[in-house]
Coordinates of C-alpha atoms in Angstrom, one line a residue:
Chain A
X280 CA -19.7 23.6 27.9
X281 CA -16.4 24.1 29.6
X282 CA -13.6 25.6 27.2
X283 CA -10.8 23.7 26.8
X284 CA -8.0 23.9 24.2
X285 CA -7.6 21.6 21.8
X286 CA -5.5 19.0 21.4
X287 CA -2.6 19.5 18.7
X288 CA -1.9 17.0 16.1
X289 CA 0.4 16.2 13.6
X290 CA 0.1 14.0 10.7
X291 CA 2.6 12.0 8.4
X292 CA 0.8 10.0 5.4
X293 CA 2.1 10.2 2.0
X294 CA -1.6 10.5 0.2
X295 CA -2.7 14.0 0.6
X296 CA -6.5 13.6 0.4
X297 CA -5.5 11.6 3.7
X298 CA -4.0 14.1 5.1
X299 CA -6.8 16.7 4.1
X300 CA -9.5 14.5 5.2
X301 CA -7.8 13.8 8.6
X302 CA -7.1 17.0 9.3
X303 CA -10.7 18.3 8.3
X304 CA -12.6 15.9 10.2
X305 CA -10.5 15.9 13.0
X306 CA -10.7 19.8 13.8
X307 CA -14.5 19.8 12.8
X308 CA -15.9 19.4 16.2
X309 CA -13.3 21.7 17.8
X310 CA -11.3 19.0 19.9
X311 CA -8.2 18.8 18.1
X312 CA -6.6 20.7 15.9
X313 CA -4.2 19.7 13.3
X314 CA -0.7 21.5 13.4
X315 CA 1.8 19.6 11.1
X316 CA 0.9 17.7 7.8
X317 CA 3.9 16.3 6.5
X318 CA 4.3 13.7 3.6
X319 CA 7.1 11.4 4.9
X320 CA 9.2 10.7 7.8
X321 CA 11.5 13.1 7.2
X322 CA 9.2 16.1 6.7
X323 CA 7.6 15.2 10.0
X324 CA 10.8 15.5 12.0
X325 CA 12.0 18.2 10.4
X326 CA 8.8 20.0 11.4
X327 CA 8.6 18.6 14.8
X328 CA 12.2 20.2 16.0
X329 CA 10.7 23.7 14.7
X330 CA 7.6 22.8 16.3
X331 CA 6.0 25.7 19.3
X332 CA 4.2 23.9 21.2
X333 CA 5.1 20.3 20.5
X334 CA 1.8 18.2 19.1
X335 CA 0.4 15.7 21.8
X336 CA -0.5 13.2 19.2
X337 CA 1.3 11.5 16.2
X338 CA -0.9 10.3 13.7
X339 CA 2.0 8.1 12.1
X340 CA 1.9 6.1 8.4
X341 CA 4.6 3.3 7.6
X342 CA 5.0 2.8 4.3
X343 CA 6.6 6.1 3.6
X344 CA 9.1 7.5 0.7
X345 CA 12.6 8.7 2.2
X346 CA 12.0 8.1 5.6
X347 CA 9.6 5.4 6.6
X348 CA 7.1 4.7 9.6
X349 CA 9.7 2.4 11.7
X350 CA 12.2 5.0 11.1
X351 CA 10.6 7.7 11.9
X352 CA 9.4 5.8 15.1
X353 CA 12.5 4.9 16.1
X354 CA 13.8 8.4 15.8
X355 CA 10.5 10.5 17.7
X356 CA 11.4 7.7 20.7
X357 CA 15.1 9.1 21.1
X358 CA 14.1 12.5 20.4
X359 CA 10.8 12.9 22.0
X360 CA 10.0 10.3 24.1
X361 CA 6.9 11.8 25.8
X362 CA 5.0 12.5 22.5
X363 CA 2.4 9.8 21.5
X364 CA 2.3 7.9 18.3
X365 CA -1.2 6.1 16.7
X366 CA 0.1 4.3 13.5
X367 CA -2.1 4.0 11.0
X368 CA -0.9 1.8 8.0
X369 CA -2.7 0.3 5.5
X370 CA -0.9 -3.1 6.4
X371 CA -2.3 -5.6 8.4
X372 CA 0.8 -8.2 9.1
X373 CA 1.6 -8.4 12.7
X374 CA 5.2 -7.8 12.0
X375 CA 4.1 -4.6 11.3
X376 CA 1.6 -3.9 14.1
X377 CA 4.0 -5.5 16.5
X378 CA 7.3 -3.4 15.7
X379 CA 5.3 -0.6 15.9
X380 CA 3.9 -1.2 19.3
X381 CA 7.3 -2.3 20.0
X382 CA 8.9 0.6 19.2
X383 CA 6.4 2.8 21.4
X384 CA 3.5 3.5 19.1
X385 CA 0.2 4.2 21.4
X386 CA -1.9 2.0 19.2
X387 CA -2.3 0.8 15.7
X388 CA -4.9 1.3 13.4
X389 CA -5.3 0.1 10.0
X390 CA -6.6 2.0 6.9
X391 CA -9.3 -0.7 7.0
X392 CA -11.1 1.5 9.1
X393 CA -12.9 4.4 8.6
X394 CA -12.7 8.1 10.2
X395 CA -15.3 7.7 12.9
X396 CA -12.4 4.8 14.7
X397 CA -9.9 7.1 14.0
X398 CA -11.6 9.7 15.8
X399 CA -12.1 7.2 18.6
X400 CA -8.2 5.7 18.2
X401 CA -7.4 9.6 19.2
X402 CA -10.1 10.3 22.0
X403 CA -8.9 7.0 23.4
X404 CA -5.2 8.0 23.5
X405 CA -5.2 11.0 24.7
X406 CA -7.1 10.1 27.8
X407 CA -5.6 6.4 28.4
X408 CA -2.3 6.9 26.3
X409 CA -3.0 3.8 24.2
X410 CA -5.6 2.6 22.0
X411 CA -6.2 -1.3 22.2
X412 CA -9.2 -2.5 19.2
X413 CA -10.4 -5.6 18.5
X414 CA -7.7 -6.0 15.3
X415 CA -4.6 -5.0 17.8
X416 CA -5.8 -8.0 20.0
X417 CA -6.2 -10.8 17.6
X418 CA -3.1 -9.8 16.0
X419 CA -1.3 -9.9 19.4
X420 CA -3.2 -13.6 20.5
X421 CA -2.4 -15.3 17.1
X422 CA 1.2 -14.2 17.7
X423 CA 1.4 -15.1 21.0
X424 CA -0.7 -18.5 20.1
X425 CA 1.5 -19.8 17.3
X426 CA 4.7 -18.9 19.1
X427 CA 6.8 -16.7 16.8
X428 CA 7.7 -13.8 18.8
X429 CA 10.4 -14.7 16.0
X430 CA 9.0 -11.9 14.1
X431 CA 10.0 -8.9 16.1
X432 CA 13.5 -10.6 16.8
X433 CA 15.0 -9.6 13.3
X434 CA 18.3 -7.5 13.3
X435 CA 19.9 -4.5 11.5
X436 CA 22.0 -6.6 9.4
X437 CA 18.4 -8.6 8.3
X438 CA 16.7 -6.2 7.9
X439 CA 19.3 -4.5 4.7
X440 CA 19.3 -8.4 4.0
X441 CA 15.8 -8.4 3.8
X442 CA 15.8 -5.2 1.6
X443 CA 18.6 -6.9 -1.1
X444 CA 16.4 -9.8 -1.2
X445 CA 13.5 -7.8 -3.5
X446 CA 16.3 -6.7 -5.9
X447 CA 17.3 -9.1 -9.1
X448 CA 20.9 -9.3 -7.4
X449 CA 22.5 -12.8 -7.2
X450 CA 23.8 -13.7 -3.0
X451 CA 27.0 -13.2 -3.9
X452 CA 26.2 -9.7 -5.2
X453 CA 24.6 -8.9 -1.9
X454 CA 27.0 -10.3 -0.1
X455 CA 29.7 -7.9 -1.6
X456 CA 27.1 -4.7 -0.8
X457 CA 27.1 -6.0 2.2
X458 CA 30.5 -6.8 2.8
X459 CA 30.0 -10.1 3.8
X460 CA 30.6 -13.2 3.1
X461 CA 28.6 -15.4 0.3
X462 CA 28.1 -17.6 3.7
X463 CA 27.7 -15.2 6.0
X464 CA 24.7 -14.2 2.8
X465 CA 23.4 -17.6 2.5
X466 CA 23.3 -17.9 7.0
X467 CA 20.9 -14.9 6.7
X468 CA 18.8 -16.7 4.4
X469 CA 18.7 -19.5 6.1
X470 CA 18.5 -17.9 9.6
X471 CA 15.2 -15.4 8.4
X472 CA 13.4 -18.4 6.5
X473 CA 13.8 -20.6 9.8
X474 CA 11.8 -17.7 11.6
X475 CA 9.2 -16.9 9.3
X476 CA 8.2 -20.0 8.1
X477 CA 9.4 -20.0 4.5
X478 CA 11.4 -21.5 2.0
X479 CA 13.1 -19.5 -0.6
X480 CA 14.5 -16.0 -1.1
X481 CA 11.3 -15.7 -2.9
X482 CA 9.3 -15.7 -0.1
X483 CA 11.9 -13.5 1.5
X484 CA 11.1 -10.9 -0.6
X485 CA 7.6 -11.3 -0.7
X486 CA 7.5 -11.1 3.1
X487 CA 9.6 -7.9 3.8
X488 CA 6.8 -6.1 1.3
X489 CA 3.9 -7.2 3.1
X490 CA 5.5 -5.8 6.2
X491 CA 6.2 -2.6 5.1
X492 CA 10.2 -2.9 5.5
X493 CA 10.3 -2.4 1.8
X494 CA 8.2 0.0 0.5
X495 CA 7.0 -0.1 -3.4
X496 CA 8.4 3.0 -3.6
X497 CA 12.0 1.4 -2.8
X498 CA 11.2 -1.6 -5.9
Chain B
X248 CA -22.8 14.4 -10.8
X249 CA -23.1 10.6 -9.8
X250 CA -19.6 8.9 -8.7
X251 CA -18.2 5.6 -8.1
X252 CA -15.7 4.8 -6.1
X253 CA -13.8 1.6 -6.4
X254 CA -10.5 1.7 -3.8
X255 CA -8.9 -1.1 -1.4
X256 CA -8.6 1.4 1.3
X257 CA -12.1 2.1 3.2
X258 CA -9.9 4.9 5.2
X259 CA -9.3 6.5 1.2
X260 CA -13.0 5.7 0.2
X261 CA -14.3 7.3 3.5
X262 CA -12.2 10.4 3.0
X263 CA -12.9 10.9 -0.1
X264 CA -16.9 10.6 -0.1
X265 CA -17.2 12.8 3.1
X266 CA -14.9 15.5 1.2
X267 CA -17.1 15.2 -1.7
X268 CA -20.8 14.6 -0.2
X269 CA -20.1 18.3 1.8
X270 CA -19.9 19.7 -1.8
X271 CA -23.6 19.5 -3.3
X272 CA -22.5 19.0 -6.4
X273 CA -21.0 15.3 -5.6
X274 CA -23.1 12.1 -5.0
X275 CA -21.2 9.0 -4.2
X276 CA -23.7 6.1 -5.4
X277 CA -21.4 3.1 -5.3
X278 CA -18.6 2.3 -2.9
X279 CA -16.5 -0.8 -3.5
X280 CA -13.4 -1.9 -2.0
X281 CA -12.3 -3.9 -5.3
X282 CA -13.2 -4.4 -9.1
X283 CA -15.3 -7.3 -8.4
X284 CA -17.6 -5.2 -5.9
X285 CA -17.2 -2.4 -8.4
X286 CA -18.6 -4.7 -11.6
X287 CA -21.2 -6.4 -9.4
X288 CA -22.4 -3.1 -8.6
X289 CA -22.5 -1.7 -11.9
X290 CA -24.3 -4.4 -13.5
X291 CA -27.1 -3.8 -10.9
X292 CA -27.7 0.4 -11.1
X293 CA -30.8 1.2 -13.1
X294 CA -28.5 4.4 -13.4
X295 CA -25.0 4.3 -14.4
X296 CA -22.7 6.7 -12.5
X297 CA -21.3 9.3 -14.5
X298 CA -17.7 8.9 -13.4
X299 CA -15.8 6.4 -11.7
X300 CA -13.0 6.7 -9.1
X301 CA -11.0 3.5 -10.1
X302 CA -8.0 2.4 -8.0
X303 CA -5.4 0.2 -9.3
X304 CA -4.1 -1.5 -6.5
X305 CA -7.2 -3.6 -5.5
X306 CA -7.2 -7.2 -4.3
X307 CA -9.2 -9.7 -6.2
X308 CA -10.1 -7.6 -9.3
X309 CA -7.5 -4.9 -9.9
X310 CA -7.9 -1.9 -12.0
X311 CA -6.3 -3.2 -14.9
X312 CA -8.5 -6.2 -15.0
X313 CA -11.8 -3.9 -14.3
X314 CA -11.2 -1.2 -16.7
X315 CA -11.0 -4.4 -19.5
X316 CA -14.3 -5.0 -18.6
X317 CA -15.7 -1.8 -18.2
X318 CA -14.5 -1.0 -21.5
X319 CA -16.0 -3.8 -22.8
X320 CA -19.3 -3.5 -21.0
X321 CA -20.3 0.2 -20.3
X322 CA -17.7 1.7 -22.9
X323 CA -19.4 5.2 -22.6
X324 CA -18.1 5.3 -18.9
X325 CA -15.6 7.8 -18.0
X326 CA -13.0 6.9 -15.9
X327 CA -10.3 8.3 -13.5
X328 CA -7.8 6.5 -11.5
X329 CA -6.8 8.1 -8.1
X330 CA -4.1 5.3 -7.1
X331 CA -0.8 5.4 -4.5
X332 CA 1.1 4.5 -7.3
X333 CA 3.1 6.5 -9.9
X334 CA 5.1 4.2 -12.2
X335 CA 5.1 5.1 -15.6
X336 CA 4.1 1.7 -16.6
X337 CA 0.8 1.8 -14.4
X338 CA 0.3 5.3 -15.7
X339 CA 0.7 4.4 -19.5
X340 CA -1.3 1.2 -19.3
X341 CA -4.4 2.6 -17.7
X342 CA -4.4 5.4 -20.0
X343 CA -3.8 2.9 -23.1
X344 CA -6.8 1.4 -21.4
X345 CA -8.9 4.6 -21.7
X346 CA -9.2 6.5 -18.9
X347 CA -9.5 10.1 -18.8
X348 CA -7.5 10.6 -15.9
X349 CA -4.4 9.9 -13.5
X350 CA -4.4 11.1 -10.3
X351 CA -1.4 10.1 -8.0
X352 CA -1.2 10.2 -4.2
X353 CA -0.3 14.0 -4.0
X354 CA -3.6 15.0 -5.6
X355 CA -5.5 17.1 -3.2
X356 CA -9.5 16.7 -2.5
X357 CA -9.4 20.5 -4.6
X358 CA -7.9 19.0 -7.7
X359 CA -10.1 15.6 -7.1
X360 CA -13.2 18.4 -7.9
X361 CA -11.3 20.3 -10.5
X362 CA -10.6 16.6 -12.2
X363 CA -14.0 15.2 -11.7
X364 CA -16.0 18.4 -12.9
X365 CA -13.2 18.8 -16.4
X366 CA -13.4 14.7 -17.3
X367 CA -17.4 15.3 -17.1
X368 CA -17.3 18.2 -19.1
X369 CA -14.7 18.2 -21.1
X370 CA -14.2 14.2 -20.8
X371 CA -10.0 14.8 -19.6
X372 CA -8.0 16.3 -17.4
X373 CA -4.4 16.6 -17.5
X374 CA -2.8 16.0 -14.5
X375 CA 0.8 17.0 -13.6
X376 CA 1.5 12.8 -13.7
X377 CA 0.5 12.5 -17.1
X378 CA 2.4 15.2 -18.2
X379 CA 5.6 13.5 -16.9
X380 CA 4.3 10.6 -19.5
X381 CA 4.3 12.6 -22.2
X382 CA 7.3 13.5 -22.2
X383 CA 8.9 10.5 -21.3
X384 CA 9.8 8.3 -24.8
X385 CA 9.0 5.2 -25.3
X386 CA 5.8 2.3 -24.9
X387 CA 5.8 1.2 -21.4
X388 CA 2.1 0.0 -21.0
X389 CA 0.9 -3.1 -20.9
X390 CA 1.9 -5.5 -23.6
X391 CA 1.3 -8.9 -22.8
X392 CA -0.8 -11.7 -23.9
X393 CA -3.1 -13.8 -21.3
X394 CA -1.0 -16.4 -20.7
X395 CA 1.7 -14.1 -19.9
X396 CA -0.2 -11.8 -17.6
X397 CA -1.2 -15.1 -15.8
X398 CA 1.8 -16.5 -15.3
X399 CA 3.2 -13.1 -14.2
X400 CA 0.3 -13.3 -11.2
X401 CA 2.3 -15.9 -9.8
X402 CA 5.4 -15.2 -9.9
X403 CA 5.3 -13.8 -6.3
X404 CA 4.2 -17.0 -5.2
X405 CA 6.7 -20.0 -3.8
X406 CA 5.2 -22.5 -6.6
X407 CA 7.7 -24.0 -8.9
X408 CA 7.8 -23.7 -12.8
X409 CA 6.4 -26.8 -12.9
X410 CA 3.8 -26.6 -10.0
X411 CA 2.8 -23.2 -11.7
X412 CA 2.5 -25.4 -15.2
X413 CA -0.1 -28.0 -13.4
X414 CA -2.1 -24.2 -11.9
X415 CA -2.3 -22.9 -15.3
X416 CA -2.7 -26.2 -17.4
X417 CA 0.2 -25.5 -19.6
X418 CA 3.2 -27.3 -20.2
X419 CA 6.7 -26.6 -18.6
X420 CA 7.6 -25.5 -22.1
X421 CA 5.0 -23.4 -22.0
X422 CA 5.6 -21.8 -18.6
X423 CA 9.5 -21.1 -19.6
X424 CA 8.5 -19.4 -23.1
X425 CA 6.4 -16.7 -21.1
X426 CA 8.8 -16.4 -18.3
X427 CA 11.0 -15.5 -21.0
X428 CA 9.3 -13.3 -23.0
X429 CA 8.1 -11.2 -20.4
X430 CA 12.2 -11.0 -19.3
X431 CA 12.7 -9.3 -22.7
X432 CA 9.7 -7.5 -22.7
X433 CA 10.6 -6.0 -19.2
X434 CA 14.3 -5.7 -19.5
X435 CA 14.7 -8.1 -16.3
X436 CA 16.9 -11.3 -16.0
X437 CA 14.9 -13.1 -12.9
X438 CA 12.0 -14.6 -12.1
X439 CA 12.6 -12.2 -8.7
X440 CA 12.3 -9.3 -11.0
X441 CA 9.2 -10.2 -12.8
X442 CA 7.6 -11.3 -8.7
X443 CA 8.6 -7.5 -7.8
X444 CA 7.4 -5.9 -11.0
X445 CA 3.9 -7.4 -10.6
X446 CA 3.3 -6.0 -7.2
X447 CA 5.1 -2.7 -7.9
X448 CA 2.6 -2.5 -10.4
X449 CA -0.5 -3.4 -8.6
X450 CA -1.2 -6.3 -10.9
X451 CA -0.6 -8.1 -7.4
X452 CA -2.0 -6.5 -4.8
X453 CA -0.4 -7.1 -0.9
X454 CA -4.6 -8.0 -0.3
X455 CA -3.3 -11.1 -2.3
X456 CA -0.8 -12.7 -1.3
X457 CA -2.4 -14.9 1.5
X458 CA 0.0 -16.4 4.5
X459 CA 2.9 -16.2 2.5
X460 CA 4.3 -15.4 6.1
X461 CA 3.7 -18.0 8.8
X462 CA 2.8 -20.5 6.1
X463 CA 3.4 -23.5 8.3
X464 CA 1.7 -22.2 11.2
X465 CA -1.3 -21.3 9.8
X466 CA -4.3 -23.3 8.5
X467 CA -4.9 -22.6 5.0
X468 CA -8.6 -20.9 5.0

């Protein structure tokens, strides 16, 4: 058996026996070995700009407290565009999958699977730099197939829409946290409903949970 | 010691029986990724488990819904919840419902053992989230009637009061008195609120709410 040095990870995931199992299973046979655990976003940054030498891999959650999985994303892109990302989420809505791919992430995986993919998800990307599965692809078609690319096309200003839509606050009152307009409100609405396929503010809210740009943490 | 697992997430469920099958002392004899699988299972053992894992945040059955029948139909069953989420609510109204437990998301796999091993011996163990209950005043736990927790299940949903009325077989009337009970109940002035306090809560998990997104695009399966 040749020697070879392992290949360093880091993991952000909120639930720590996630982050325990990971970590264990993943240095068992020797190939990798875990260097960063962090609980959110922010922790992992803030541990990758102390970190000597950088991690190869980023095993990366979304639905995080503080600082959350697209964020985070966004950020190790600027900052460190060479390191690779597999984000593993325990959503499965292809806004999700696709911002993250989007955004750079190597692959996707969801919390649907089990260890042994995960495993494979990091073999995979470390040799080809991505990981493609069976639930990446179908995801992707059925996007491609029903012809809302729409999804990934949501803006800034939305997006904080988006995020006011969960809270019990009238359009007016979001349009003054927002410093808008009750129009320029009510043109969001009717702009994001057009590209998702809904109908009310409701569904609004609904939708920006299932895709992980609210987390329950922010309800 | 004989465990069931019940949790919505097969990456949590994996983790968690490989951490515990290393330890000889830990034997995972059901696995099930909701209540449903979870009270299938258990009416089929010859053996009960001695402890179950319950999540709350499950699609189909959640663990509100399952701990009401496993109180009901295997009362001497000791149960812990190991769940993501830490609202006092969830917290108080799981324990109201008699489990021994609470274990949030920043519960190691060491203090999983240390929990399992005290609730089977002693039959509780006090974790650092119930000890922030404690000392927090006041009832928050789950406090409505039937018809109340059902029509809560859909506030999430794009029905109308009235299209809600026909799902349930009530009256309008009817649907308005629970909307508004459970406003006073909760301290919330929308119908929003109450849609974002169900799944905050796990009563509705994300598992179930089906093509919300995309709705016209998709067939309905």
């Amino acid at each position: 058996m040749t020697e070879q040095a392992a290949i360093l990870i880091a993991i952000a995931d909120d639930h720590a026996v996630v982050r325990d199992s990971i970590s264990n299973m993943v240095s068992g046979g020797g190939k990798f070995k875990v260097i960063i655990k962090a609980g959110n976003g922010r922790e992992l940054i803030e541990q990758l700009a102390k970190a000597n030498p950088l991690p190869e891999i980023c095993i990366l959650d979304i639905q995080m407290p503080e600082m959350n999985g697209y964020e985070t994303m966004e950020y190790i892109r600027q900052h460190w565009p060479d390191l690779k990302v597999l984000a593993l989420s325990m959503l499965e809505d292809e806004f999700a999958i696709i911002r993250m791919l989007k955004l750079g992430a190597c692959g996707y995986l969801s919390k649907a699977s089990d260890l042994e993919e995960l495993q494979k998800a990091l073999i995979y990307i470390h040799e080809r730099g991505y990981y493609s599965s069976e639930f990446i692809a179908s995801n992707y078609l059925r996007s491609i197939k029903h012809n809302h690319p729409a999804t990934i096309n949501i803006t800034d200003r939305q997006m904080e829409f988006l995020k006011y839509c969960c809270t019990e606050l009238s359009m007016k009152e979001i349009a003054d946290k927002m410093s808008i307009s009750t129009s320029t409100a009510l043109s969001y609405r009717n702009a994001l409903c057009d590209k998702l396929g809904l109908t009310t503010r409701q569904g609004l809210a609904i939708y920006a949970i299932k895709s992980g740009i609210v987390s329950f943490e922010d309800l | 010691m004989k465990i069931a697992i019940a949790n919505s997430q097969l990456l949590v469920r994996d983790s968690i029986s490989r951490m515990l099958s290393a330890d000889a002392g830990f034997e995972i004899c059901i696995n099930a990724a909701n209540g449903n699988e979870l009270i299938n299972s258990l009416s089929r053992v010859s053996t009960l488990p001695d402890l179950c894992l319950l999540d709350v945040q499950m699609p189909q059955m959640n663990g509100y819904e399952t701990m009401n029948i496993i109180r009901q139909s295997w009362p001497g069953l000791k149960v812990l919840v190991f769940s993501q989420l830490e609202d006092d609510f969830v917290i108080e109204s799981m324990l109201s419902l008699g489990v021994k437990s609470y274990l949030g998301k920043d519960c190691t796999i060491t203090e999983l053992q240390k929990a399992l091993v005290s609730v089977h011996e002693k039959g509780y163990y006090r974790s650092a989230l119930m000890a922030r209950i404690s000392e927090s005043a006041g009832n928050k736990s789950l406090c409505f009637d039937v018809h109340e927790y059902t029509y809560l299940k859909y506030c999430h949903t794009e029905l109308t009061a009235k299209e809600i009325a026909g799902v349930m077989n009530v009256s309008p009337a009817a649907v308005y008195s629970y909307r508004k009970s459970l406003l006073e109940k909760l301290k919330l002035s929308t119908r929003q609120g109450l849609a974002m306090f169900a799944l905050k809560t796990g009563i509705v998990a994300p598992g179930d709410i089906k093509f919300i997104s995309h709705s016209r695009h998709l067939p309905a399966t």
